[in-house]
CSV table of C-alpha atoms in Angstrom, one decimal:
chain,number,residue,atom,x,y,z
A,1,GLU,CA,-10.3,27.1,-13.1
A,2,THR,CA,-14.1,28.0,-11.5
A,3,GLY,CA,-12.9,27.5,-8.2
A,4,VAL,CA,-14.5,24.4,-7.6
A,5,THR,CA,-12.7,21.1,-8.0
A,6,GLN,CA,-13.7,18.0,-7.1
A,7,THR,CA,-11.5,14.4,-6.2
A,8,PRO,CA,-11.9,12.3,-7.9
A,9,ARG,CA,-11.7,13.2,-11.7
A,10,HIS,CA,-12.4,8.9,-12.4
A,11,LEU,CA,-14.3,6.1,-10.3
A,12,VAL,CA,-15.1,2.8,-11.5
A,13,MET,CA,-16.8,1.6,-8.2
A,14,GLY,CA,-19.0,-2.1,-8.0
A,15,MET,CA,-22.0,-2.2,-6.2
A,16,THR,CA,-21.6,-3.4,-2.8
A,17,ASN,CA,-18.9,-1.2,-2.6
A,18,LYS,CA,-18.5,1.8,-0.7
A,19,LYS,CA,-17.5,5.1,-1.8
A,20,SER,CA,-17.3,9.3,-1.1
A,21,LEU,CA,-17.0,12.3,-4.1
A,22,LYS,CA,-15.1,15.3,-2.5
A,23,CYS,CA,-16.4,19.2,-3.9
A,24,GLU,CA,-13.8,22.3,-2.4
A,25,GLN,CA,-14.6,26.1,-2.9
A,26,HIS,CA,-12.6,28.6,-2.7
A,27,LEU,CA,-15.1,31.4,-3.4
A,28,GLY,CA,-16.8,32.4,-0.5
A,29,HIS,CA,-19.6,31.1,-1.4
A,30,ASN,CA,-22.5,30.0,1.2
A,31,ALA,CA,-24.1,27.5,-1.0
A,32,MET,CA,-23.5,23.8,-2.1
A,33,TYR,CA,-24.7,21.5,-5.0
A,34,TRP,CA,-24.5,18.5,-6.3
A,35,TYR,CA,-25.8,17.6,-9.3
A,36,LYS,CA,-26.4,14.2,-11.5
A,37,GLN,CA,-25.7,14.8,-15.3
A,38,SER,CA,-26.8,11.3,-17.3
A,39,ALA,CA,-26.3,11.0,-21.1
A,40,LYS,CA,-29.0,13.1,-22.9
A,41,LYS,CA,-30.6,14.4,-20.2
A,42,PRO,CA,-30.5,17.2,-18.0
A,43,LEU,CA,-28.7,17.9,-15.2
A,44,GLU,CA,-30.3,17.0,-12.4
A,45,LEU,CA,-30.7,18.7,-8.8
A,46,MET,CA,-29.8,16.3,-5.9
A,47,PHE,CA,-29.1,18.0,-2.4
A,48,VAL,CA,-28.8,22.0,-1.7
A,49,TYR,CA,-26.2,22.8,1.7
A,50,ASN,CA,-27.1,26.5,2.5
A,51,PHE,CA,-24.9,27.4,5.1
A,52,LYS,CA,-24.0,24.2,6.0
A,53,GLU,CA,-27.7,23.0,6.5
A,54,GLN,CA,-29.4,21.3,3.7
A,55,THR,CA,-32.1,23.1,2.2
A,56,GLU,CA,-33.0,20.7,-0.8
A,57,ASN,CA,-33.4,16.9,-1.3
A,58,ASN,CA,-35.1,16.2,-4.2
A,59,SER,CA,-36.1,12.6,-3.8
A,60,VAL,CA,-32.8,11.3,-4.4
A,61,PRO,CA,-32.6,7.6,-3.3
A,62,SER,CA,-31.1,6.5,0.6
A,63,ARG,CA,-28.4,4.8,-1.4
A,64,PHE,CA,-26.0,9.0,-1.7
A,65,SER,CA,-25.7,10.4,1.2
A,66,PRO,CA,-24.8,14.4,1.3
A,67,GLU,CA,-22.6,16.1,3.7
A,68,CYS,CA,-21.3,19.1,4.4
A,69,PRO,CA,-18.8,20.0,7.5
A,70,ASN,CA,-18.8,24.0,6.4
A,71,SER,CA,-19.0,25.5,4.1
A,72,SER,CA,-16.2,24.7,1.1
A,73,HIS,CA,-16.3,21.1,1.5
A,74,LEU,CA,-19.2,18.9,0.4
A,75,PHE,CA,-19.3,15.1,-0.2
A,76,LEU,CA,-21.0,12.7,-1.4
A,77,HIS,CA,-21.5,8.8,-0.4
A,78,LEU,CA,-22.1,6.6,-1.7
A,79,HIS,CA,-22.9,3.3,-1.2
A,80,THR,CA,-24.9,-0.3,-2.8
A,81,LEU,CA,-25.2,1.6,-5.7
A,82,GLN,CA,-26.8,0.1,-9.2
A,83,PRO,CA,-25.6,0.4,-12.7
A,84,GLU,CA,-27.9,2.9,-13.8
A,85,ASP,CA,-26.1,5.9,-11.1
A,86,SER,CA,-23.3,5.5,-13.9
A,87,ALA,CA,-23.7,9.3,-15.0
A,88,LEU,CA,-20.9,12.4,-14.2
A,89,TYR,CA,-21.8,13.8,-10.5
A,90,LEU,CA,-21.3,17.5,-10.8
A,91,CYS,CA,-20.8,20.2,-7.2
A,92,ALA,CA,-21.2,23.7,-8.0
A,93,SER,CA,-21.7,26.9,-5.8
A,94,SER,CA,-23.4,30.1,-4.7
A,95,GLN,CA,-22.8,33.1,-3.1
A,96,GLY,CA,-26.6,32.3,-2.3
A,97,TRP,CA,-30.7,32.8,-3.9
A,98,GLU,CA,-31.2,35.9,-4.2
A,99,GLY,CA,-30.7,38.1,-7.2
A,100,GLY,CA,-26.9,38.0,-8.7
A,101,ASP,CA,-25.9,36.0,-6.3
A,102,ARG,CA,-27.2,32.4,-7.3
A,103,GLU,CA,-24.9,32.7,-9.7
A,104,GLN,CA,-23.6,28.9,-9.9
A,105,TYR,CA,-20.1,28.0,-10.0
A,106,PHE,CA,-19.4,25.1,-11.5
A,107,GLY,CA,-16.6,21.6,-10.2
A,108,PRO,CA,-15.6,19.7,-13.4
A,109,GLY,CA,-17.1,16.9,-12.2
A,110,THR,CA,-16.6,13.4,-10.8
A,111,ARG,CA,-17.1,10.3,-13.8
A,112,LEU,CA,-18.7,7.5,-12.3
A,113,THR,CA,-18.3,4.7,-13.3
A,114,VAL,CA,-21.0,1.1,-11.6
A,115,THR,CA,-19.8,-1.5,-12.6
B,1,GLY,CA,-43.6,19.6,-12.1
B,2,GLU,CA,-41.6,22.3,-13.5
B,3,ASN,CA,-39.7,22.0,-16.6
B,4,VAL,CA,-37.8,23.9,-19.5
B,5,GLU,CA,-38.0,23.0,-22.6
B,6,GLN,CA,-34.7,23.1,-25.1
B,7,HIS,CA,-33.6,23.0,-28.4
B,8,PRO,CA,-33.2,22.2,-31.3
B,9,SER,CA,-30.6,18.8,-29.6
B,10,THR,CA,-28.5,19.6,-32.1
B,11,LEU,CA,-26.8,22.9,-34.0
B,12,SER,CA,-24.9,22.8,-37.2
B,13,VAL,CA,-22.9,25.7,-38.3
B,14,GLN,CA,-20.4,27.1,-40.9
B,15,GLU,CA,-17.5,28.9,-39.4
B,16,GLY,CA,-19.1,33.0,-39.6
B,17,ASP,CA,-23.1,32.0,-39.2
B,18,SER,CA,-25.6,32.7,-36.2
B,19,ALA,CA,-27.0,30.6,-34.2
B,20,VAL,CA,-30.0,30.5,-32.0
B,21,ILE,CA,-31.1,27.6,-29.4
B,22,LYS,CA,-34.6,28.5,-28.0
B,23,CYS,CA,-35.9,27.7,-24.5
B,24,THR,CA,-39.1,27.2,-22.5
B,25,TYR,CA,-40.2,27.3,-19.6
B,26,SER,CA,-43.2,26.2,-17.6
B,27,ASP,CA,-43.5,28.5,-14.9
B,28,SER,CA,-44.6,31.6,-14.4
B,29,ALA,CA,-42.7,32.2,-11.3
B,30,SER,CA,-39.6,31.9,-12.3
B,31,ASN,CA,-37.8,34.7,-12.9
B,32,TYR,CA,-33.3,34.4,-13.4
B,33,PHE,CA,-32.8,32.5,-16.7
B,34,PRO,CA,-28.5,31.6,-17.0
B,35,TRP,CA,-27.0,30.1,-19.9
B,36,TYR,CA,-24.0,28.0,-19.5
B,37,LYS,CA,-21.9,26.2,-22.0
B,38,GLN,CA,-19.9,22.8,-21.6
B,39,GLU,CA,-17.0,22.0,-23.2
B,40,LEU,CA,-15.8,18.7,-23.5
B,41,GLY,CA,-14.1,17.5,-20.1
B,42,LYS,CA,-15.5,20.0,-17.6
B,43,GLY,CA,-18.7,21.2,-15.6
B,44,PRO,CA,-21.1,24.0,-17.0
B,45,GLN,CA,-19.7,28.1,-17.3
B,46,LEU,CA,-22.1,31.0,-16.7
B,47,ILE,CA,-21.7,32.4,-20.7
B,48,ILE,CA,-24.5,36.1,-19.8
B,49,ASP,CA,-27.9,35.4,-17.6
B,50,ILE,CA,-30.9,38.0,-18.7
B,51,ARG,CA,-33.4,39.0,-15.3
B,52,SER,CA,-37.0,39.1,-15.3
B,53,ASN,CA,-37.6,42.4,-15.7
B,54,VAL,CA,-35.2,43.4,-18.5
B,55,GLY,CA,-36.2,41.8,-22.1
B,56,GLU,CA,-33.0,41.8,-23.9
B,57,LYS,CA,-28.9,41.7,-23.2
B,58,LYS,CA,-26.3,41.7,-24.9
B,59,ASP,CA,-22.3,40.4,-24.8
B,60,GLN,CA,-19.8,40.8,-27.3
B,61,ARG,CA,-21.7,37.9,-29.3
B,62,ILE,CA,-23.6,36.5,-27.2
B,63,ALA,CA,-26.9,37.9,-26.5
B,64,VAL,CA,-30.4,36.8,-25.1
B,65,THR,CA,-33.4,38.1,-26.2
B,66,LEU,CA,-36.8,36.8,-22.9
B,67,ASN,CA,-40.3,36.8,-23.6
B,68,LYS,CA,-42.2,36.7,-20.5
B,69,THR,CA,-45.4,36.3,-22.2
B,70,ALA,CA,-44.5,33.6,-24.0
B,71,LYS,CA,-41.5,32.1,-21.7
B,72,HIS,CA,-39.9,32.0,-24.2
B,73,PHE,CA,-35.5,33.0,-24.2
B,74,SER,CA,-33.4,32.5,-26.6
B,75,LEU,CA,-29.4,32.4,-26.7
B,76,HIS,CA,-28.1,34.3,-30.2
B,77,ILE,CA,-24.6,33.7,-31.0
B,78,THR,CA,-23.5,35.6,-33.5
B,79,GLU,CA,-20.1,35.0,-36.1
B,80,THR,CA,-19.6,32.1,-34.6
B,81,GLN,CA,-16.1,30.9,-34.3
B,82,PRO,CA,-14.7,26.6,-33.6
B,83,GLU,CA,-14.0,27.1,-30.1
B,84,ASP,CA,-17.8,27.5,-30.0
B,85,SER,CA,-18.5,24.3,-30.2
B,86,ALA,CA,-19.6,22.8,-26.9
B,87,VAL,CA,-23.0,21.9,-25.5
B,88,TYR,CA,-25.2,24.6,-24.0
B,89,PHE,CA,-27.4,24.9,-21.6
B,90,CYS,CA,-30.8,27.5,-20.8
B,91,ALA,CA,-32.2,27.1,-17.2
B,92,ALA,CA,-34.9,28.8,-15.2
B,93,LEU,CA,-35.1,29.4,-11.4
B,94,GLY,CA,-37.5,31.3,-9.4
B,95,THR,CA,-38.6,33.8,-6.5
B,96,GLY,CA,-36.3,32.7,-3.3
B,97,GLY,CA,-34.8,29.0,-2.8
B,98,PHE,CA,-32.0,26.9,-4.7
B,99,LYS,CA,-33.9,25.0,-7.0
B,100,THR,CA,-32.8,25.2,-10.9
B,101,ILE,CA,-33.9,23.7,-13.3
B,102,PHE,CA,-32.3,22.5,-16.8
B,103,GLY,CA,-33.2,22.3,-20.5
B,104,ALA,CA,-31.4,19.3,-21.9
B,105,GLY,CA,-28.6,20.9,-23.7
B,106,THR,CA,-27.7,22.1,-27.2
B,107,ARG,CA,-25.1,20.4,-28.8
B,108,LEU,CA,-23.0,23.0,-31.2
B,109,PHE,CA,-21.1,22.0,-34.2
B,110,VAL,CA,-18.8,25.2,-35.9
B,111,LYS,CA,-17.6,23.7,-38.8
B,112,ALA,CA,-14.4,25.7,-40.0
């Protein structure tokens, strides 16, 4: 148990559906991240929020829309996805971005399948 | 752009042997190098990290070495055990900012 929870763990959705992924961290961290993990590819950073403000958007298509209402919660809203968006979506958190604060704690991920 | 290359992609060793995974990074400003272990059905978990002002760090059976001149860093696992079987990722971070660049991962099999 890393202190980062993600729901749902598995999600199957059609290309016309709208769904949301949820992440919650119980570590008192200030930064939260969304990553995409596809088979045989490096983890791809999607978004970073620090103190609820978005600090990184790694050229992610607009069909992915993040929301960070507070430092403990992070959402990823999904709409009109493509089959190539099927992947494991990982949430992570860290205390900050300097020195030892950069250690990231990952959740178990949401396995997304787009049909 | 920045990238991290990781080798090998798959590594199979006999229980008790050592395993070495190597990474090369491109951004000379990188100064923090974590290693993560990912088991099936779980997210990556940090197992060891090293900062640019240190050349080597050990934690029981795990060690990491860093060669800043060559921009190489390596993970060494000694006396491997079946429970070490997992996917291992290296990563590099630069000064300031949150952007972490990950290697593609090494799938380690430890045969009993």
